[in-house]
mmCIF file with all atom_site columns, C-alpha atoms in Angstrom:
data_model
loop_
_atom_site.group_PDB
_atom_site.id
_atom_site.type_symbol
_atom_site.label_atom_id
_atom_site.label_alt_id
_atom_site.label_comp_id
_atom_site.label_asym_id
_atom_site.label_entity_id
_atom_site.label_seq_id
_atom_site.pdbx_PDB_ins_code
_atom_site.Cartn_x
_atom_site.Cartn_y
_atom_site.Cartn_z
_atom_site.occupancy
_atom_site.B_iso_or_equiv
_atom_site.pdbx_formal_charge
_atom_site.auth_seq_id
_atom_site.auth_comp_id
_atom_site.auth_asym_id
_atom_site.auth_atom_id
_atom_site.pdbx_PDB_model_num
ATOM 1   C CA . MET A 1 1   ? 6.542   -25.852 -66.470 1.00 0.00 ? 1   MET A CA 1
ATOM 2   C CA . LYS A 1 2   ? 4.089   -28.442 -65.530 1.00 0.00 ? 2   LYS A CA 1
ATOM 3   C CA . ILE A 1 3   ? 2.016   -28.743 -62.140 1.00 0.00 ? 3   ILE A CA 1
ATOM 4   C CA . ILE A 1 4   ? 2.296   -31.590 -60.031 1.00 0.00 ? 4   ILE A CA 1
ATOM 5   C CA . PHE A 1 5   ? -1.277  -31.537 -58.811 1.00 0.00 ? 5   PHE A CA 1
ATOM 6   C CA . ASN A 1 6   ? -1.724  -33.484 -54.803 1.00 0.00 ? 6   ASN A CA 1
ATOM 7   C CA . ASP A 1 7   ? -2.735  -36.814 -56.858 1.00 0.00 ? 7   ASP A CA 1
ATOM 8   C CA . ALA A 1 8   ? 0.747   -37.059 -58.762 1.00 0.00 ? 8   ALA A CA 1
ATOM 9   C CA . THR A 1 9   ? -1.601  -35.788 -61.818 1.00 0.00 ? 9   THR A CA 1
ATOM 10  C CA . GLU A 1 10  ? 0.810   -33.084 -63.669 1.00 0.00 ? 10  GLU A CA 1
ATOM 11  C CA . LEU A 1 11  ? -0.299  -30.640 -66.254 1.00 0.00 ? 11  LEU A CA 1
ATOM 12  C CA . VAL A 1 12  ? 2.394   -29.100 -68.914 1.00 0.00 ? 12  VAL A CA 1
ATOM 13  C CA . VAL A 1 13  ? 1.647   -24.416 -67.898 1.00 0.00 ? 13  VAL A CA 1
ATOM 14  C CA . GLN A 1 14  ? 2.718   -21.348 -69.409 1.00 0.00 ? 14  GLN A CA 1
ATOM 15  C CA . SER A 1 15  ? 3.167   -20.082 -65.706 1.00 0.00 ? 15  SER A CA 1
ATOM 16  C CA . ALA A 1 16  ? 1.171   -19.809 -62.300 1.00 0.00 ? 16  ALA A CA 1
ATOM 17  C CA . LEU A 1 17  ? 1.147   -16.497 -60.110 1.00 0.00 ? 17  LEU A CA 1
ATOM 18  C CA . ILE A 1 18  ? -0.934  -14.274 -57.515 1.00 0.00 ? 18  ILE A CA 1
ATOM 19  C CA . ARG A 1 19  ? -2.500  -11.711 -58.690 1.00 0.00 ? 19  ARG A CA 1
ATOM 20  C CA . THR A 1 20  ? -3.367  -8.890  -56.115 1.00 0.00 ? 20  THR A CA 1
ATOM 21  C CA . ASP A 1 21  ? -6.825  -10.037 -55.060 1.00 0.00 ? 21  ASP A CA 1
ATOM 22  C CA . GLY A 1 22  ? -5.283  -13.250 -53.754 1.00 0.00 ? 22  GLY A CA 1
ATOM 23  C CA . SER A 1 23  ? -5.930  -15.278 -57.180 1.00 0.00 ? 23  SER A CA 1
ATOM 24  C CA . LEU A 1 24  ? -3.916  -17.850 -58.504 1.00 0.00 ? 24  LEU A CA 1
ATOM 25  C CA . LEU A 1 25  ? -4.137  -17.500 -62.000 1.00 0.00 ? 25  LEU A CA 1
ATOM 26  C CA . ILE A 1 26  ? -2.224  -21.008 -64.154 1.00 0.00 ? 26  ILE A CA 1
ATOM 27  C CA . LYS A 1 27  ? -1.965  -20.264 -67.945 1.00 0.00 ? 27  LYS A CA 1
ATOM 28  C CA . THR A 1 28  ? -1.610  -23.232 -69.966 1.00 0.00 ? 28  THR A CA 1
ATOM 29  C CA . ILE A 1 29  ? -2.163  -24.682 -74.071 1.00 0.00 ? 29  ILE A CA 1
ATOM 30  C CA . SER A 1 30  ? -2.221  -28.210 -72.762 1.00 0.00 ? 30  SER A CA 1
ATOM 31  C CA . ALA A 1 31  ? -5.525  -29.118 -72.031 1.00 0.00 ? 31  ALA A CA 1
ATOM 32  C CA . THR A 1 32  ? -9.796  -28.042 -73.207 1.00 0.00 ? 32  THR A CA 1
ATOM 33  C CA . GLU A 1 33  ? -11.972 -25.809 -70.947 1.00 0.00 ? 33  GLU A CA 1
ATOM 34  C CA . GLU A 1 34  ? -13.653 -29.059 -70.263 1.00 0.00 ? 34  GLU A CA 1
ATOM 35  C CA . GLU A 1 35  ? -10.640 -31.148 -69.062 1.00 0.00 ? 35  GLU A CA 1
ATOM 36  C CA . LEU A 1 36  ? -9.435  -27.793 -66.790 1.00 0.00 ? 36  LEU A CA 1
ATOM 37  C CA . ARG A 1 37  ? -13.072 -27.591 -65.183 1.00 0.00 ? 37  ARG A CA 1
ATOM 38  C CA . THR A 1 38  ? -12.729 -31.090 -64.179 1.00 0.00 ? 38  THR A CA 1
ATOM 39  C CA . MET A 1 39  ? -8.942  -30.456 -62.911 1.00 0.00 ? 39  MET A CA 1
ATOM 40  C CA . PHE A 1 40  ? -9.606  -28.056 -61.257 1.00 0.00 ? 40  PHE A CA 1
ATOM 41  C CA . GLN A 1 41  ? -13.042 -28.566 -60.017 1.00 0.00 ? 41  GLN A CA 1
ATOM 42  C CA . ASP A 1 42  ? -11.508 -31.264 -57.793 1.00 0.00 ? 42  ASP A CA 1
ATOM 43  C CA . LYS A 1 43  ? -10.524 -30.265 -54.699 1.00 0.00 ? 43  LYS A CA 1
ATOM 44  C CA . PHE A 1 44  ? -8.504  -33.966 -53.481 1.00 0.00 ? 44  PHE A CA 1
ATOM 45  C CA . LYS A 1 45  ? -6.296  -32.366 -56.455 1.00 0.00 ? 45  LYS A CA 1
ATOM 46  C CA . THR A 1 46  ? -5.623  -28.497 -56.106 1.00 0.00 ? 46  THR A CA 1
ATOM 47  C CA . GLN A 1 47  ? -5.257  -29.112 -52.643 1.00 0.00 ? 47  GLN A CA 1
ATOM 48  C CA . LYS A 1 48  ? -1.441  -29.297 -52.920 1.00 0.00 ? 48  LYS A CA 1
ATOM 49  C CA . MET A 1 49  ? -0.053  -28.360 -56.196 1.00 0.00 ? 49  MET A CA 1
ATOM 50  C CA . VAL A 1 50  ? 4.056   -28.319 -56.655 1.00 0.00 ? 50  VAL A CA 1
ATOM 51  C CA . VAL A 1 51  ? 5.290   -25.880 -59.913 1.00 0.00 ? 51  VAL A CA 1
ATOM 52  C CA . THR A 1 52  ? 7.920   -26.828 -61.108 1.00 0.00 ? 52  THR A CA 1
ATOM 53  C CA . GLU A 1 53  ? 10.910  -26.829 -64.392 1.00 0.00 ? 53  GLU A CA 1
ATOM 54  C CA . ARG A 1 54  ? 13.964  -28.673 -65.366 1.00 0.00 ? 54  ARG A CA 1
ATOM 55  C CA . GLU A 1 55  ? 13.222  -30.126 -62.304 1.00 0.00 ? 55  GLU A CA 1
ATOM 56  C CA . SER A 1 56  ? 13.198  -27.225 -59.766 1.00 0.00 ? 56  SER A CA 1
ATOM 57  C CA . THR A 1 57  ? 10.209  -25.770 -58.102 1.00 0.00 ? 57  THR A CA 1
ATOM 58  C CA . LEU A 1 58  ? 9.472   -22.392 -59.162 1.00 0.00 ? 58  LEU A CA 1
ATOM 59  C CA . GLY A 1 59  ? 6.506   -22.539 -56.200 1.00 0.00 ? 59  GLY A CA 1
ATOM 60  C CA . GLU A 1 60  ? 3.906   -24.162 -54.138 1.00 0.00 ? 60  GLU A CA 1
ATOM 61  C CA . TYR A 1 61  ? 0.691   -23.481 -53.851 1.00 0.00 ? 61  TYR A CA 1
ATOM 62  C CA . GLU A 1 62  ? -1.525  -25.088 -51.254 1.00 0.00 ? 62  GLU A CA 1
ATOM 63  C CA . ASN A 1 63  ? -5.109  -24.780 -50.964 1.00 0.00 ? 63  ASN A CA 1
ATOM 64  C CA . TYR A 1 64  ? -6.571  -22.813 -53.869 1.00 0.00 ? 64  TYR A CA 1
ATOM 65  C CA . THR A 1 65  ? -9.600  -25.453 -53.705 1.00 0.00 ? 65  THR A CA 1
ATOM 66  C CA . ASN A 1 66  ? -12.070 -22.285 -54.738 1.00 0.00 ? 66  ASN A CA 1
ATOM 67  C CA . MET A 1 67  ? -12.093 -22.920 -58.710 1.00 0.00 ? 67  MET A CA 1
ATOM 68  C CA . ASP A 1 68  ? -13.795 -19.528 -59.881 1.00 0.00 ? 68  ASP A CA 1
ATOM 69  C CA . ALA A 1 69  ? -13.655 -18.741 -63.721 1.00 0.00 ? 69  ALA A CA 1
ATOM 70  C CA . ILE A 1 70  ? -11.716 -19.590 -66.838 1.00 0.00 ? 70  ILE A CA 1
ATOM 71  C CA . VAL A 1 71  ? -10.752 -17.311 -68.760 1.00 0.00 ? 71  VAL A CA 1
ATOM 72  C CA . LYS A 1 72  ? -9.927  -17.321 -72.735 1.00 0.00 ? 72  LYS A CA 1
ATOM 73  C CA . TYR A 1 73  ? -6.489  -15.494 -74.012 1.00 0.00 ? 73  TYR A CA 1
ATOM 74  C CA . THR A 1 74  ? -4.861  -15.225 -77.940 1.00 0.00 ? 74  THR A CA 1
ATOM 75  C CA . ALA A 1 75  ? -3.587  -17.691 -79.458 1.00 0.00 ? 75  ALA A CA 1
ATOM 76  C CA . GLY A 1 76  ? -5.096  -20.592 -77.431 1.00 0.00 ? 76  GLY A CA 1
ATOM 77  C CA . ILE A 1 77  ? -4.370  -19.969 -73.720 1.00 0.00 ? 77  ILE A CA 1
ATOM 78  C CA . THR A 1 78  ? -6.635  -20.479 -71.503 1.00 0.00 ? 78  THR A CA 1
ATOM 79  C CA . GLY A 1 79  ? -6.221  -19.621 -67.812 1.00 0.00 ? 79  GLY A CA 1
ATOM 80  C CA . VAL A 1 80  ? -7.985  -20.619 -64.650 1.00 0.00 ? 80  VAL A CA 1
ATOM 81  C CA . ILE A 1 81  ? -8.074  -18.626 -61.454 1.00 0.00 ? 81  ILE A CA 1
ATOM 82  C CA . LEU A 1 82  ? -8.608  -20.238 -58.145 1.00 0.00 ? 82  LEU A CA 1
ATOM 83  C CA . TYR A 1 83  ? -9.321  -18.948 -54.785 1.00 0.00 ? 83  TYR A CA 1
ATOM 84  C CA . LYS A 1 84  ? -8.370  -20.039 -51.679 1.00 0.00 ? 84  LYS A CA 1
ATOM 85  C CA . VAL A 1 85  ? -11.896 -20.992 -49.502 1.00 0.00 ? 85  VAL A CA 1
ATOM 86  C CA . GLY A 1 86  ? -12.399 -17.930 -47.866 1.00 0.00 ? 86  GLY A CA 1
ATOM 87  C CA . GLU A 1 87  ? -10.571 -15.340 -49.399 1.00 0.00 ? 87  GLU A CA 1
ATOM 88  C CA . THR A 1 88  ? -13.050 -15.102 -52.989 1.00 0.00 ? 88  THR A CA 1
ATOM 89  C CA . PRO A 1 89  ? -14.222 -11.188 -53.331 1.00 0.00 ? 89  PRO A CA 1
ATOM 90  C CA . ALA A 1 90  ? -18.082 -12.185 -52.415 1.00 0.00 ? 90  ALA A CA 1
ATOM 91  C CA . GLU A 1 91  ? -16.680 -14.405 -49.156 1.00 0.00 ? 91  GLU A CA 1
ATOM 92  C CA . LYS A 1 92  ? -14.030 -11.187 -48.123 1.00 0.00 ? 92  LYS A CA 1
ATOM 93  C CA . THR A 1 93  ? -16.905 -8.505  -48.685 1.00 0.00 ? 93  THR A CA 1
ATOM 94  C CA . GLU A 1 94  ? -19.146 -10.739 -47.280 1.00 0.00 ? 94  GLU A CA 1
ATOM 95  C CA . ALA A 1 95  ? -16.704 -10.918 -44.015 1.00 0.00 ? 95  ALA A CA 1
ATOM 96  C CA . LEU A 1 96  ? -16.122 -6.906  -43.794 1.00 0.00 ? 96  LEU A CA 1
ATOM 97  C CA . ALA A 1 97  ? -19.741 -5.961  -44.354 1.00 0.00 ? 97  ALA A CA 1
ATOM 98  C CA . SER A 1 98  ? -19.987 -8.178  -41.242 1.00 0.00 ? 98  SER A CA 1
ATOM 99  C CA . GLU A 1 99  ? -17.177 -6.642  -38.956 1.00 0.00 ? 99  GLU A CA 1
ATOM 100 C CA . ASN A 1 100 ? -18.574 -3.440  -40.090 1.00 0.00 ? 100 ASN A CA 1
ATOM 101 C CA . ALA A 1 101 ? -22.106 -4.095  -38.476 1.00 0.00 ? 101 ALA A CA 1
ATOM 102 C CA . GLU A 1 102 ? -20.153 -5.356  -35.555 1.00 0.00 ? 102 GLU A CA 1
ATOM 103 C CA . LEU A 1 103 ? -18.084 -2.026  -35.639 1.00 0.00 ? 103 LEU A CA 1
ATOM 104 C CA . LYS A 1 104 ? -21.543 0.084   -35.808 1.00 0.00 ? 104 LYS A CA 1
ATOM 105 C CA . LYS A 1 105 ? -22.969 -1.611  -32.710 1.00 0.00 ? 105 LYS A CA 1
ATOM 106 C CA . THR A 1 106 ? -19.927 -0.804  -30.304 1.00 0.00 ? 106 THR A CA 1
ATOM 107 C CA . VAL A 1 107 ? -19.951 2.812   -32.143 1.00 0.00 ? 107 VAL A CA 1
ATOM 108 C CA . ASP A 1 108 ? -23.453 2.937   -31.402 1.00 0.00 ? 108 ASP A CA 1
ATOM 109 C CA . MET A 1 109 ? -23.147 1.516   -27.604 1.00 0.00 ? 109 MET A CA 1
ATOM 110 C CA . LEU A 1 110 ? -20.430 4.320   -27.184 1.00 0.00 ? 110 LEU A CA 1
ATOM 111 C CA . LYS A 1 111 ? -22.366 7.035   -28.020 1.00 0.00 ? 111 LYS A CA 1
ATOM 112 C CA . GLU A 1 112 ? -25.480 5.720   -24.998 1.00 0.00 ? 112 GLU A CA 1
ATOM 113 C CA . CYS A 1 113 ? -22.096 5.892   -22.931 1.00 0.00 ? 113 CYS A CA 1
ATOM 114 C CA . ILE A 1 114 ? -21.000 8.787   -23.906 1.00 0.00 ? 114 ILE A CA 1
ATOM 115 C CA . LEU A 1 115 ? -24.435 11.088  -23.082 1.00 0.00 ? 115 LEU A CA 1
ATOM 116 C CA . GLU A 1 116 ? -24.942 8.888   -19.713 1.00 0.00 ? 116 GLU A CA 1
ATOM 117 C CA . MET A 1 117 ? -21.860 9.812   -18.976 1.00 0.00 ? 117 MET A CA 1
ATOM 118 C CA . SER A 1 118 ? -22.364 13.597  -20.058 1.00 0.00 ? 118 SER A CA 1
ATOM 119 C CA . GLU A 1 119 ? -26.321 13.444  -18.562 1.00 0.00 ? 119 GLU A CA 1
ATOM 120 C CA . LEU A 1 120 ? -24.148 12.829  -14.929 1.00 0.00 ? 120 LEU A CA 1
ATOM 121 C CA . VAL A 1 121 ? -21.928 15.092  -15.229 1.00 0.00 ? 121 VAL A CA 1
ATOM 122 C CA . TYR A 1 122 ? -24.338 18.047  -15.895 1.00 0.00 ? 122 TYR A CA 1
ATOM 123 C CA . GLN A 1 123 ? -27.009 17.049  -13.563 1.00 0.00 ? 123 GLN A CA 1
#
């Protein structure tokens, strides 16, 4: 199994899968940690990645340009975790916090409207 990067270079991998948090996990034994860091921090190279095995396309991954971590497993396997820009856990949390702040403002405004209306009704 191999990944063909956007710049037409290739990397032999053991697996490539989307995890439940939306990240892409790629496992390989064919490159050092430093080589992986160099490869996967290149935003042009990771703009589009195609996973193939025996001339069959197993998956296409686009815009996974945000390298989050390199993980070492047993037996010399190294994993690379990638996210799409704007979809890291920190970025999602920040977006939710911003959305919650807007919702709180809306709820506060609605409470004020209800209070004003109740004052008019009970005069």
